[in-house]
């Protein structure tokens, strides 16, 4: 399994007590598959992504990324891990206004030490993969909302991550553009062999996912895998 969240509990201070955000959560996501996590606001979905991304350390439990137990790593080690093995697609693209689409991706690889020509080639290859080969030199204000989100996805894949974590990628898009973004995520998950977790409120496209998990009050319940036809 490329991503393993094992028996994770996370609490936050809440006055004189503590609020439980994640309650003994377990999740396994194989490489090349996409798991959707659904549930109401405040149920713990964002906390799960934050723990999986090593942005927040849980009270207990383990997170394993590409075979490495990352829970006890130091801050510098976690930062390096995120740079090398975890791609994060935020709800809002947060693109830099002064940079072209290609440059948005190139910035992600700046710290890797790879030759500039190699980094540029990788950026152009990913923009082509998300259908934006002809937009490489366009800046964010010259792109539609759906196109900006595609740049966001390509940027997250720039360093060839093992794990891709996606937070509500269709929330600001209409139905047609949202469906196109989800189709793209499914395709890229297969092609790039990432273990992808998608947090979404959109139940209309769950049939595209390999698995669906429901978060409620900090607890995660997974839908059983479909039984293959005889």
Backbone as JSON, one array per atom type, in Angstrom:
{
  "sequence": "XXXXXXXXXXXXXXXXXXXXXXXXXXXXXXXXXXXXXXXXXXXXXXXXXXXXXXXXXXXXXXXXXXXXXXXXXXXXXXXXXXXXXXXXXXXXXXXXXXXXXXXXXXXXXXXXXXXXXXXXXXXXXXXXXXXXXXXXXXXXXXXXXXXXXXXXXXXXXXXXXXXXXXXXXXXXXXXXXXXXXXXXXXXXXXXXXXXXXXXXXXXXXXXXXXXXXXXXXXXXXXXXXXXXXX",
  "N": [[0.84, -1.18, 0.0], [0.61, 2.17, -0.88], [-0.16, 4.42, 0.56], [-0.81, 4.49, 3.94], [-2.88, 4.9, 6.63], [-3.01, 4.38, 9.93], [-4.95, 3.58, 12.59], [-5.3, 6.22, 13.61], [-5.55, 8.93, 15.8], [-6.62, 12.18, 16.52], [-6.66, 15.11, 18.38], [-7.87, 18.34, 19.45], [-7.34, 21.28, 21.49], [-10.13, 22.43, 23.39], [-11.44, 24.65, 25.08], [-11.73, 23.64, 28.4], [-11.53, 21.04, 27.77], [-10.85, 18.51, 25.26], [-11.28, 18.4, 21.76], [-12.22, 15.86, 19.61], [-10.94, 15.26, 16.53], [-10.17, 13.27, 14.75], [-10.9, 9.9, 15.08], [-9.5, 7.1, 15.88], [-8.86, 6.46, 13.16], [-8.58, 4.59, 10.17], [-7.07, 3.93, 7.06], [-6.4, 2.68, 3.87], [-4.71, 3.1, 0.86], [-4.07, 1.96, -2.22], [-1.35, 2.11, -4.63], [-1.98, 3.75, -7.69], [-4.72, 3.96, -7.42], [-7.86, 5.56, -6.53], [-9.34, 7.03, -3.8], [-12.29, 8.33, -2.57], [-13.24, 10.64, -0.09], [-15.97, 11.42, 1.72], [-18.42, 13.48, 3.43], [-20.03, 15.54, 5.96], [-19.41, 19.09, 6.54], [-16.93, 19.82, 8.97], [-16.62, 17.24, 9.84], [-14.18, 15.99, 9.91], [-12.71, 15.58, 7.62], [-10.81, 17.38, 6.44], [-8.91, 17.38, 8.45], [-8.0, 14.76, 8.28], [-6.72, 14.82, 5.75], [-4.71, 16.67, 6.37], [-3.19, 15.29, 8.27], [-2.39, 13.05, 6.75], [-0.81, 14.39, 4.93], [1.34, 15.06, 6.43], [1.3, 17.51, 7.65], [0.16, 17.94, 10.06], [0.7, 16.48, 13.22], [-0.48, 13.48, 14.52], [-2.18, 12.55, 17.64], [-1.92, 9.87, 18.25], [-1.18, 6.73, 16.61], [-0.24, 5.77, 13.19], [1.27, 6.98, 10.15], [2.02, 5.9, 6.98], [4.0, 6.34, 4.22], [4.69, 5.32, 1.05], [5.96, 3.04, 2.08], [7.4, 4.08, 4.2], [7.41, 4.91, 7.56], [6.16, 7.83, 8.65], [5.41, 9.27, 10.82], [6.91, 9.95, 13.11], [8.9, 11.59, 12.18], [11.14, 14.42, 12.04], [10.61, 18.03, 11.71], [12.06, 19.11, 9.51], [12.61, 16.8, 8.07], [10.03, 15.95, 7.43], [9.24, 18.05, 5.79], [10.97, 17.69, 3.61], [10.04, 15.2, 2.78], [7.41, 15.81, 1.96], [8.01, 17.41, -0.21], [9.18, 15.58, -1.94], [7.6, 13.24, -2.1], [4.86, 13.65, -1.73], [2.04, 15.02, -3.18], [-0.02, 17.88, -3.15], [-3.21, 19.08, -3.71], [-4.82, 21.92, -3.39], [-7.98, 23.4, -2.39], [-8.42, 25.94, -3.53], [-6.64, 27.16, -6.31], [-4.47, 29.0, -5.9], [-2.46, 30.22, -7.49], [0.53, 31.92, -8.54], [0.35, 35.22, -9.47], [2.13, 36.5, -11.19], [3.49, 34.59, -12.62], [3.85, 32.33, -15.4], [1.91, 29.5, -16.61], [3.66, 27.3, -16.98], [5.83, 28.16, -15.45], [4.73, 28.14, -12.89], [4.8, 25.43, -12.3], [7.52, 24.9, -12.54], [8.63, 26.25, -10.39], [8.0, 24.55, -8.28], [9.89, 22.54, -8.52], [12.23, 23.75, -8.02], [13.9, 23.5, -5.76], [14.92, 21.0, -6.01], [17.26, 20.65, -7.34], [17.56, 19.8, -9.93], [18.57, 20.03, -13.4], [17.81, 23.08, -15.17], [16.78, 22.89, -17.77], [15.78, 20.27, -17.8], [13.81, 20.47, -15.86], [12.06, 22.31, -17.04], [11.22, 20.79, -19.25], [9.87, 18.71, -17.96], [7.76, 20.18, -16.8], [6.38, 21.08, -19.09], [5.62, 18.64, -20.15], [3.8, 17.72, -18.21], [1.84, 19.72, -18.32], [0.89, 19.21, -20.85], [-0.2, 16.7, -20.33], [-2.4, 17.38, -18.79], [-3.95, 18.65, -20.59], [-3.22, 21.24, -21.35], [-1.22, 22.12, -23.05], [-1.02, 24.18, -24.88], [-1.2, 26.38, -23.3], [0.99, 27.04, -21.82], [2.48, 29.38, -21.56], [0.74, 31.2, -20.55], [-0.63, 33.43, -18.1], [-2.23, 33.32, -14.82], [-4.56, 35.04, -14.9], [-5.3, 34.85, -17.49], [-6.44, 32.43, -17.83], [-9.16, 30.08, -17.54], [-11.36, 29.14, -14.77], [-11.46, 26.32, -14.57], [-9.18, 25.66, -16.04], [-7.18, 26.81, -14.45], [-7.38, 25.18, -12.21], [-6.52, 22.8, -13.35], [-3.85, 23.42, -13.83], [-3.07, 23.59, -11.19], [-3.32, 20.9, -10.4], [-1.41, 19.7, -12.09], [0.86, 20.96, -11.1], [1.03, 19.82, -8.55], [1.88, 17.31, -9.22], [4.44, 17.6, -10.05], [6.89, 16.78, -8.87], [6.78, 14.05, -9.07], [5.09, 12.53, -7.13], [4.4, 9.93, -4.69], [2.05, 9.88, -3.34], [-1.05, 11.5, -3.7], [-2.94, 14.13, -2.61], [-6.07, 15.55, -2.46], [-8.11, 18.34, -2.18], [-11.35, 19.11, -2.27], [-11.61, 19.75, -5.22], [-13.45, 20.61, -7.11], [-15.12, 22.54, -6.14], [-15.41, 25.23, -6.85], [-16.23, 25.13, -9.42], [-18.38, 24.71, -12.32], [-20.82, 22.11, -13.11], [-20.07, 20.68, -15.46], [-17.33, 21.39, -15.89], [-16.33, 20.56, -13.46], [-16.75, 17.78, -13.6], [-14.98, 17.18, -15.64], [-12.51, 17.76, -14.44], [-12.48, 15.81, -12.41], [-12.48, 13.48, -13.97], [-9.98, 13.81, -15.12], [-8.31, 13.57, -12.84], [-8.76, 10.88, -12.16], [-7.7, 9.61, -14.43], [-4.98, 10.49, -14.37], [-4.19, 9.42, -11.92], [-4.18, 6.68, -12.49], [-2.29, 6.59, -14.62], [0.01, 7.73, -13.47], [0.39, 6.22, -11.27], [-0.22, 6.98, -8.63], [-1.17, 7.06, -5.15], [-4.17, 8.16, -4.46], [-6.1, 10.45, -2.62], [-9.2, 11.89, -2.38], [-10.98, 14.51, -1.18], [-14.31, 15.4, -1.05], [-17.48, 17.08, -1.57], [-19.13, 16.45, -3.54], [-21.29, 14.2, -4.65], [-22.03, 13.28, -7.07], [-20.26, 12.09, -8.81], [-19.17, 9.8, -7.79], [-19.1, 7.23, -8.71], [-16.93, 7.06, -10.36], [-14.78, 6.62, -8.74], [-12.4, 4.42, -7.11], [-12.78, 3.55, -4.53], [-14.95, 4.48, -1.81], [-15.09, 6.44, 1.09], [-16.65, 7.33, 4.12], [-16.8, 10.08, 6.27], [-17.67, 10.84, 9.55], [-18.22, 12.63, 12.42], [-15.5, 12.38, 13.1], [-14.94, 9.72, 12.66], [-14.16, 7.13, 10.34], [-15.67, 5.38, 7.75], [-15.4, 2.82, 5.46], [-16.56, 1.98, 2.22], [-17.15, -1.3, 1.17], [-15.0, -2.99, -1.2], [-16.12, -3.58, -4.59], [-17.44, -6.79, -5.49], [-15.85, -8.92, -7.75], [-17.31, -9.97, -10.87], [-18.4, -13.31, -11.45]],
  "CA": [[0.0, 0.0, 0.0], [1.44, 3.36, -0.97], [-0.54, 5.27, 1.68], [-1.46, 3.78, 5.04], [-3.19, 5.63, 7.85], [-3.32, 3.27, 10.82], [-5.43, 3.83, 13.96], [-4.9, 7.6, 13.91], [-6.42, 9.78, 16.61], [-6.15, 13.57, 16.58], [-7.54, 15.98, 19.18], [-7.51, 19.75, 19.57], [-7.86, 21.9, 22.71], [-11.45, 23.04, 23.27], [-11.73, 25.08, 26.45], [-11.13, 22.77, 29.42], [-11.51, 19.66, 27.28], [-10.25, 18.38, 23.94], [-12.2, 18.02, 20.7], [-11.68, 14.77, 18.8], [-11.11, 15.48, 15.09], [-10.04, 11.95, 14.13], [-11.1, 8.91, 16.14], [-9.02, 5.77, 15.49], [-9.1, 6.37, 11.72], [-7.72, 3.7, 9.39], [-7.31, 4.08, 5.63], [-5.37, 2.15, 2.99], [-4.92, 3.52, -0.52], [-3.02, 1.36, -3.05], [-0.85, 2.87, -5.75], [-2.81, 3.67, -8.89], [-6.15, 3.96, -7.1], [-8.41, 6.82, -6.01], [-10.35, 6.9, -2.75], [-13.02, 9.56, -2.25], [-13.69, 10.78, 1.29], [-17.13, 12.31, 1.76], [-18.94, 13.72, 4.77], [-20.43, 16.93, 6.18], [-18.41, 20.02, 7.05], [-16.62, 19.6, 10.37], [-16.61, 15.81, 10.19], [-12.81, 15.51, 10.07], [-12.07, 15.3, 6.33], [-9.62, 18.2, 6.28], [-7.92, 16.9, 9.43], [-7.42, 13.55, 7.71], [-5.77, 15.23, 4.72], [-3.57, 17.33, 7.02], [-2.36, 14.24, 8.88], [-1.79, 12.28, 5.66], [0.19, 15.25, 4.29], [2.35, 15.32, 7.47], [1.21, 18.9, 8.09], [-0.27, 17.87, 11.46], [1.1, 15.22, 13.85], [-1.6, 12.96, 15.33], [-1.91, 12.17, 19.03], [-1.49, 8.48, 18.23], [-1.36, 6.08, 15.31], [0.88, 5.86, 12.25], [1.07, 7.28, 8.74], [3.1, 5.29, 6.21], [4.01, 6.81, 2.83], [5.64, 4.56, 0.22], [6.72, 2.13, 2.92], [8.14, 4.78, 5.26], [6.62, 5.44, 8.67], [6.55, 9.24, 8.67], [4.77, 9.92, 11.95], [7.86, 10.45, 14.09], [9.95, 12.37, 11.54], [11.25, 15.82, 12.44], [10.0, 19.01, 10.8], [12.84, 19.2, 8.27], [12.43, 15.54, 7.34], [8.67, 15.96, 6.87], [9.24, 19.0, 4.69], [11.62, 17.02, 2.48], [9.15, 14.13, 2.32], [6.33, 16.43, 1.19], [8.58, 17.89, -1.47], [9.6, 14.48, -2.8], [6.7, 12.09, -2.2], [3.45, 13.98, -1.53], [1.48, 16.14, -3.93], [-1.23, 18.4, -2.5], [-4.04, 19.95, -4.55], [-5.7, 22.67, -2.5], [-9.3, 23.76, -2.92], [-8.18, 27.08, -4.41], [-5.34, 26.95, -6.95], [-3.42, 29.85, -5.32], [-1.36, 30.41, -8.43], [1.22, 33.2, -8.45], [-0.17, 36.02, -10.58], [3.18, 36.96, -12.1], [4.14, 33.47, -13.29], [3.11, 31.59, -16.41], [1.52, 28.15, -16.19], [4.87, 26.48, -16.9], [6.66, 28.63, -14.34], [4.11, 27.68, -11.65], [5.29, 24.08, -12.07], [8.96, 24.92, -12.4], [8.93, 26.69, -9.03], [7.89, 23.39, -7.41], [11.09, 21.71, -8.65], [13.41, 24.62, -7.87], [14.77, 23.03, -4.69], [15.36, 19.62, -6.26], [18.61, 20.64, -7.91], [17.61, 19.28, -11.29], [18.91, 21.04, -14.41], [16.67, 23.91, -15.57], [16.18, 22.36, -19.01], [15.02, 19.08, -17.43], [12.62, 20.92, -15.13], [11.16, 22.89, -18.05], [10.66, 19.7, -20.05], [8.89, 18.04, -17.1], [6.6, 21.07, -16.67], [5.64, 21.06, -20.36], [5.03, 17.3, -20.29], [2.64, 17.64, -17.34], [0.79, 20.59, -18.87], [0.3, 18.46, -21.96], [-1.0, 15.62, -19.75], [-3.67, 17.92, -18.28], [-4.64, 19.31, -21.69], [-2.91, 22.67, -21.4], [0.04, 22.31, -23.76], [-1.03, 25.47, -25.57], [-1.37, 27.46, -22.3], [2.19, 27.04, -20.98], [2.99, 30.74, -21.36], [-0.34, 32.06, -20.09], [-0.67, 33.71, -16.68], [-3.51, 32.92, -14.25], [-5.71, 35.85, -15.31], [-5.63, 34.48, -18.87], [-6.97, 31.07, -17.78], [-10.47, 29.89, -16.9], [-11.29, 28.48, -13.48], [-11.1, 24.93, -14.78], [-7.78, 25.6, -16.48], [-6.33, 27.08, -13.29], [-7.36, 23.98, -11.38], [-5.67, 21.82, -14.03], [-2.47, 23.81, -13.52], [-2.91, 23.21, -9.79], [-3.1, 19.46, -10.37], [-0.11, 19.44, -12.71], [1.88, 21.44, -10.16], [1.16, 18.83, -7.47], [2.54, 16.11, -9.75], [5.72, 17.99, -10.64], [8.01, 16.02, -8.32], [6.44, 12.64, -9.18], [4.78, 12.03, -5.79], [3.77, 8.62, -4.5], [0.72, 10.13, -2.78], [-1.69, 12.74, -4.15], [-4.03, 14.5, -1.7], [-6.85, 16.54, -3.22], [-9.14, 18.92, -1.31], [-12.5, 19.79, -2.92], [-11.1, 20.41, -6.43], [-14.52, 21.06, -8.0], [-16.05, 23.37, -5.38], [-15.62, 26.52, -7.51], [-16.46, 24.87, -10.85], [-19.71, 24.23, -12.67], [-20.91, 20.65, -13.19], [-19.31, 20.15, -16.6], [-15.9, 21.54, -15.65], [-16.0, 19.71, -12.32], [-16.66, 16.41, -14.08], [-13.75, 17.06, -16.43], [-11.39, 17.71, -13.49], [-12.48, 14.5, -11.76], [-12.01, 12.52, -14.98], [-8.53, 14.0, -15.24], [-7.68, 13.0, -11.66], [-8.81, 9.43, -12.29], [-6.74, 9.23, -15.47], [-3.62, 10.72, -13.91], [-3.92, 8.45, -10.86], [-3.82, 5.42, -13.15], [-1.08, 6.74, -15.42], [1.17, 8.08, -12.64], [0.44, 5.24, -10.17], [-0.27, 7.62, -7.31], [-2.24, 6.72, -4.21], [-4.87, 9.44, -4.44], [-7.24, 10.66, -1.72], [-9.97, 13.04, -2.83], [-12.04, 14.98, -0.29], [-15.31, 16.06, -1.9], [-18.9, 17.09, -1.21], [-19.85, 16.15, -4.77], [-21.59, 12.78, -4.73], [-22.52, 12.94, -8.41], [-19.26, 11.41, -9.62], [-18.5, 8.79, -6.96], [-18.93, 5.97, -9.45], [-15.62, 7.08, -11.0], [-13.75, 6.33, -7.75], [-12.18, 3.01, -6.79], [-13.38, 3.33, -3.21], [-15.53, 5.65, -1.16], [-15.08, 6.37, 2.54], [-17.5, 8.37, 4.7], [-16.33, 10.61, 7.54], [-18.72, 11.4, 10.4], [-17.79, 12.8, 13.81], [-14.13, 11.91, 13.27], [-14.8, 8.29, 12.36], [-14.15, 6.85, 8.91], [-16.24, 4.1, 7.35], [-15.13, 2.59, 4.04], [-17.46, 1.11, 1.47], [-16.41, -2.46, 0.71], [-14.71, -3.08, -2.63], [-17.08, -4.41, -5.31], [-17.06, -8.17, -5.72], [-15.75, -9.18, -9.19], [-18.28, -10.89, -11.44], [-17.87, -14.67, -11.65]],
  "C": [[0.88, 1.25, 0.0], [1.11, 4.36, 0.15], [-1.28, 4.44, 2.7], [-1.64, 4.73, 6.21], [-3.72, 4.58, 8.83], [-3.69, 3.76, 12.22], [-5.06, 5.23, 14.45], [-5.98, 8.34, 14.71], [-5.79, 11.17, 16.71], [-7.15, 14.38, 17.38], [-6.98, 17.39, 19.2], [-8.03, 20.29, 20.9], [-9.21, 22.57, 22.44], [-11.9, 23.46, 24.67], [-10.99, 24.21, 27.45], [-11.02, 21.33, 28.96], [-10.75, 19.63, 25.94], [-11.3, 17.86, 22.96], [-11.54, 16.96, 19.84], [-12.0, 15.02, 17.33], [-11.05, 14.18, 14.32], [-10.05, 10.91, 15.24], [-10.74, 7.52, 15.62], [-9.25, 5.51, 14.0], [-8.08, 5.44, 11.06], [-8.1, 3.82, 7.92], [-6.12, 3.51, 4.88], [-5.69, 2.53, 1.56], [-3.78, 2.93, -1.37], [-2.55, 2.31, -4.15], [-1.75, 2.68, -6.96], [-4.3, 3.63, -8.64], [-6.56, 5.27, -6.46], [-9.51, 6.52, -5.0], [-10.97, 8.26, -2.49], [-13.43, 9.53, -0.79], [-14.78, 11.83, 1.32], [-17.59, 12.47, 3.2], [-19.24, 15.19, 4.94], [-19.26, 17.78, 6.64], [-18.19, 19.77, 8.55], [-16.53, 18.16, 10.79], [-15.21, 15.26, 10.38], [-12.07, 15.28, 8.77], [-10.78, 16.09, 6.14], [-8.53, 17.79, 7.25], [-7.24, 15.63, 8.92], [-6.39, 13.89, 6.64], [-4.52, 15.84, 5.35], [-2.63, 16.31, 7.66], [-1.66, 13.43, 7.8], [-0.68, 13.06, 4.97], [1.35, 15.57, 5.22], [2.38, 16.78, 7.9], [0.81, 18.99, 9.56], [0.15, 16.51, 12.0], [-0.04, 14.71, 14.73], [-1.19, 12.66, 16.76], [-1.37, 10.75, 19.1], [-1.77, 7.89, 16.85], [-0.17, 6.33, 14.4], [0.39, 6.29, 10.87], [2.29, 6.74, 7.99], [2.95, 5.73, 4.76], [5.09, 6.06, 2.08], [6.55, 3.7, 1.07], [7.46, 2.77, 4.07], [7.17, 5.3, 6.31], [7.07, 6.88, 8.91], [6.1, 9.96, 9.94], [5.77, 10.59, 12.88], [8.99, 11.28, 13.47], [9.97, 13.8, 12.09], [10.7, 16.74, 11.38], [10.73, 19.09, 9.47], [12.66, 17.96, 7.41], [11.03, 15.48, 6.71], [8.58, 16.91, 5.69], [9.86, 18.38, 3.44], [10.73, 15.93, 1.9], [8.01, 14.7, 1.48], [6.82, 16.88, -0.18], [8.8, 16.75, -2.45], [8.51, 13.44, -3.06], [5.22, 12.4, -2.09], [3.07, 15.18, -2.38], [0.17, 16.57, -3.3], [-1.93, 19.35, -3.45], [-5.03, 20.64, -3.63], [-6.99, 23.06, -3.2], [-9.22, 24.94, -3.88], [-6.78, 26.94, -5.01], [-4.19, 27.77, -6.37], [-2.2, 29.97, -6.22], [-0.76, 31.8, -8.26], [0.91, 34.04, -9.68], [0.89, 36.38, -11.61], [3.82, 35.85, -12.91], [3.24, 32.84, -14.34], [2.75, 30.21, -15.87], [2.74, 27.26, -16.03], [5.72, 26.87, -15.7], [6.07, 28.23, -12.99], [4.64, 26.29, -11.28], [6.8, 24.07, -11.81], [9.39, 25.35, -10.99], [8.92, 25.5, -8.07], [9.17, 22.56, -7.41], [12.37, 22.49, -8.39], [14.4, 24.08, -6.86], [15.33, 21.64, -4.93], [16.76, 19.54, -6.82], [18.7, 20.08, -9.3], [17.96, 20.39, -12.28], [17.67, 21.78, -14.9], [15.99, 23.37, -16.81], [15.32, 21.13, -18.71], [13.73, 19.46, -16.72], [11.6, 21.51, -16.09], [10.48, 21.8, -18.86], [9.59, 18.95, -19.25], [7.62, 18.87, -16.96], [5.74, 21.02, -17.93], [4.96, 19.7, -20.57], [3.77, 17.18, -19.44], [1.5, 18.54, -17.83], [0.12, 19.93, -20.06], [-0.62, 17.37, -21.42], [-2.34, 16.12, -19.24], [-4.4, 18.75, -19.35], [-4.37, 20.79, -21.84], [-1.58, 22.95, -22.1], [0.12, 23.68, -24.42], [-1.18, 26.66, -24.62], [-0.13, 27.64, -21.44], [2.67, 28.44, -20.65], [1.91, 31.73, -20.94], [-0.26, 32.25, -18.58], [-2.08, 33.44, -16.13], [-4.71, 33.72, -14.74], [-6.14, 35.55, -16.74], [-6.23, 33.07, -18.97], [-8.34, 31.04, -17.13], [-10.28, 29.2, -15.55], [-10.88, 27.02, -13.6], [-9.66, 24.76, -15.21], [-6.83, 25.87, -15.32], [-6.26, 25.87, -12.37], [-6.52, 22.88, -12.01], [-4.18, 22.14, -13.82], [-2.13, 23.41, -12.09], [-2.59, 21.73, -9.66], [-1.74, 19.11, -10.95], [1.02, 19.84, -11.78], [2.11, 20.42, -9.04], [1.9, 17.58, -7.92], [3.97, 16.37, -10.2], [6.88, 17.14, -10.14], [7.72, 14.52, -8.24], [6.12, 12.02, -7.82], [4.21, 10.63, -5.8], [2.33, 8.78, -4.06], [0.22, 11.48, -3.29], [-2.91, 12.99, -3.28], [-4.76, 15.7, -2.28], [-8.03, 17.02, -2.37], [-10.17, 19.68, -2.13], [-12.1, 20.48, -4.24], [-12.18, 20.99, -7.33], [-15.45, 22.08, -7.35], [-16.36, 24.7, -6.07], [-15.94, 26.37, -8.99], [-17.9, 24.45, -11.09], [-19.65, 22.72, -12.9], [-20.02, 20.08, -14.3], [-17.81, 20.23, -16.36], [-15.46, 20.69, -14.47], [-15.85, 18.25, -12.73], [-15.38, 16.19, -14.87], [-12.53, 16.98, -15.51], [-11.33, 16.36, -12.8], [-12.03, 13.41, -12.72], [-10.49, 12.59, -15.12], [-7.8, 13.38, -14.05], [-7.67, 11.48, -11.71], [-7.76, 8.95, -13.29], [-5.31, 9.36, -14.99], [-3.23, 9.76, -12.78], [-3.48, 7.12, -11.44], [-2.46, 5.54, -13.84], [0.16, 6.97, -14.56], [1.31, 7.16, -11.43], [0.52, 5.89, -8.8], [-1.35, 6.98, -6.45], [-2.97, 8.03, -3.93], [-6.04, 9.41, -3.46], [-7.9, 11.96, -2.12], [-11.06, 13.35, -1.82], [-13.04, 15.76, -1.14], [-16.68, 16.05, -1.23], [-19.75, 16.6, -2.38], [-20.06, 14.64, -4.9], [-21.96, 12.32, -6.15], [-21.54, 12.08, -9.2], [-18.56, 10.28, -8.85], [-18.3, 7.48, -7.69], [-17.6, 5.91, -10.17], [-14.5, 6.63, -10.05], [-13.59, 4.83, -7.55], [-12.83, 2.63, -5.48], [-13.97, 4.64, -2.71], [-15.51, 5.43, 0.35], [-15.89, 7.56, 3.07], [-16.98, 8.77, 6.06], [-17.51, 11.22, 8.29], [-18.21, 11.44, 11.83], [-16.41, 12.19, 14.07], [-13.89, 10.45, 13.01], [-14.94, 8.06, 10.86], [-14.68, 5.46, 8.65], [-16.03, 3.93, 5.86], [-16.18, 1.65, 3.45], [-16.67, -0.09, 0.98], [-16.14, -2.43, -0.78], [-15.76, -3.93, -3.31], [-16.54, -5.8, -5.54], [-17.0, -8.44, -7.22], [-16.8, -10.17, -9.66], [-17.64, -12.24, -11.68], [-17.65, -14.95, -13.12]]
}
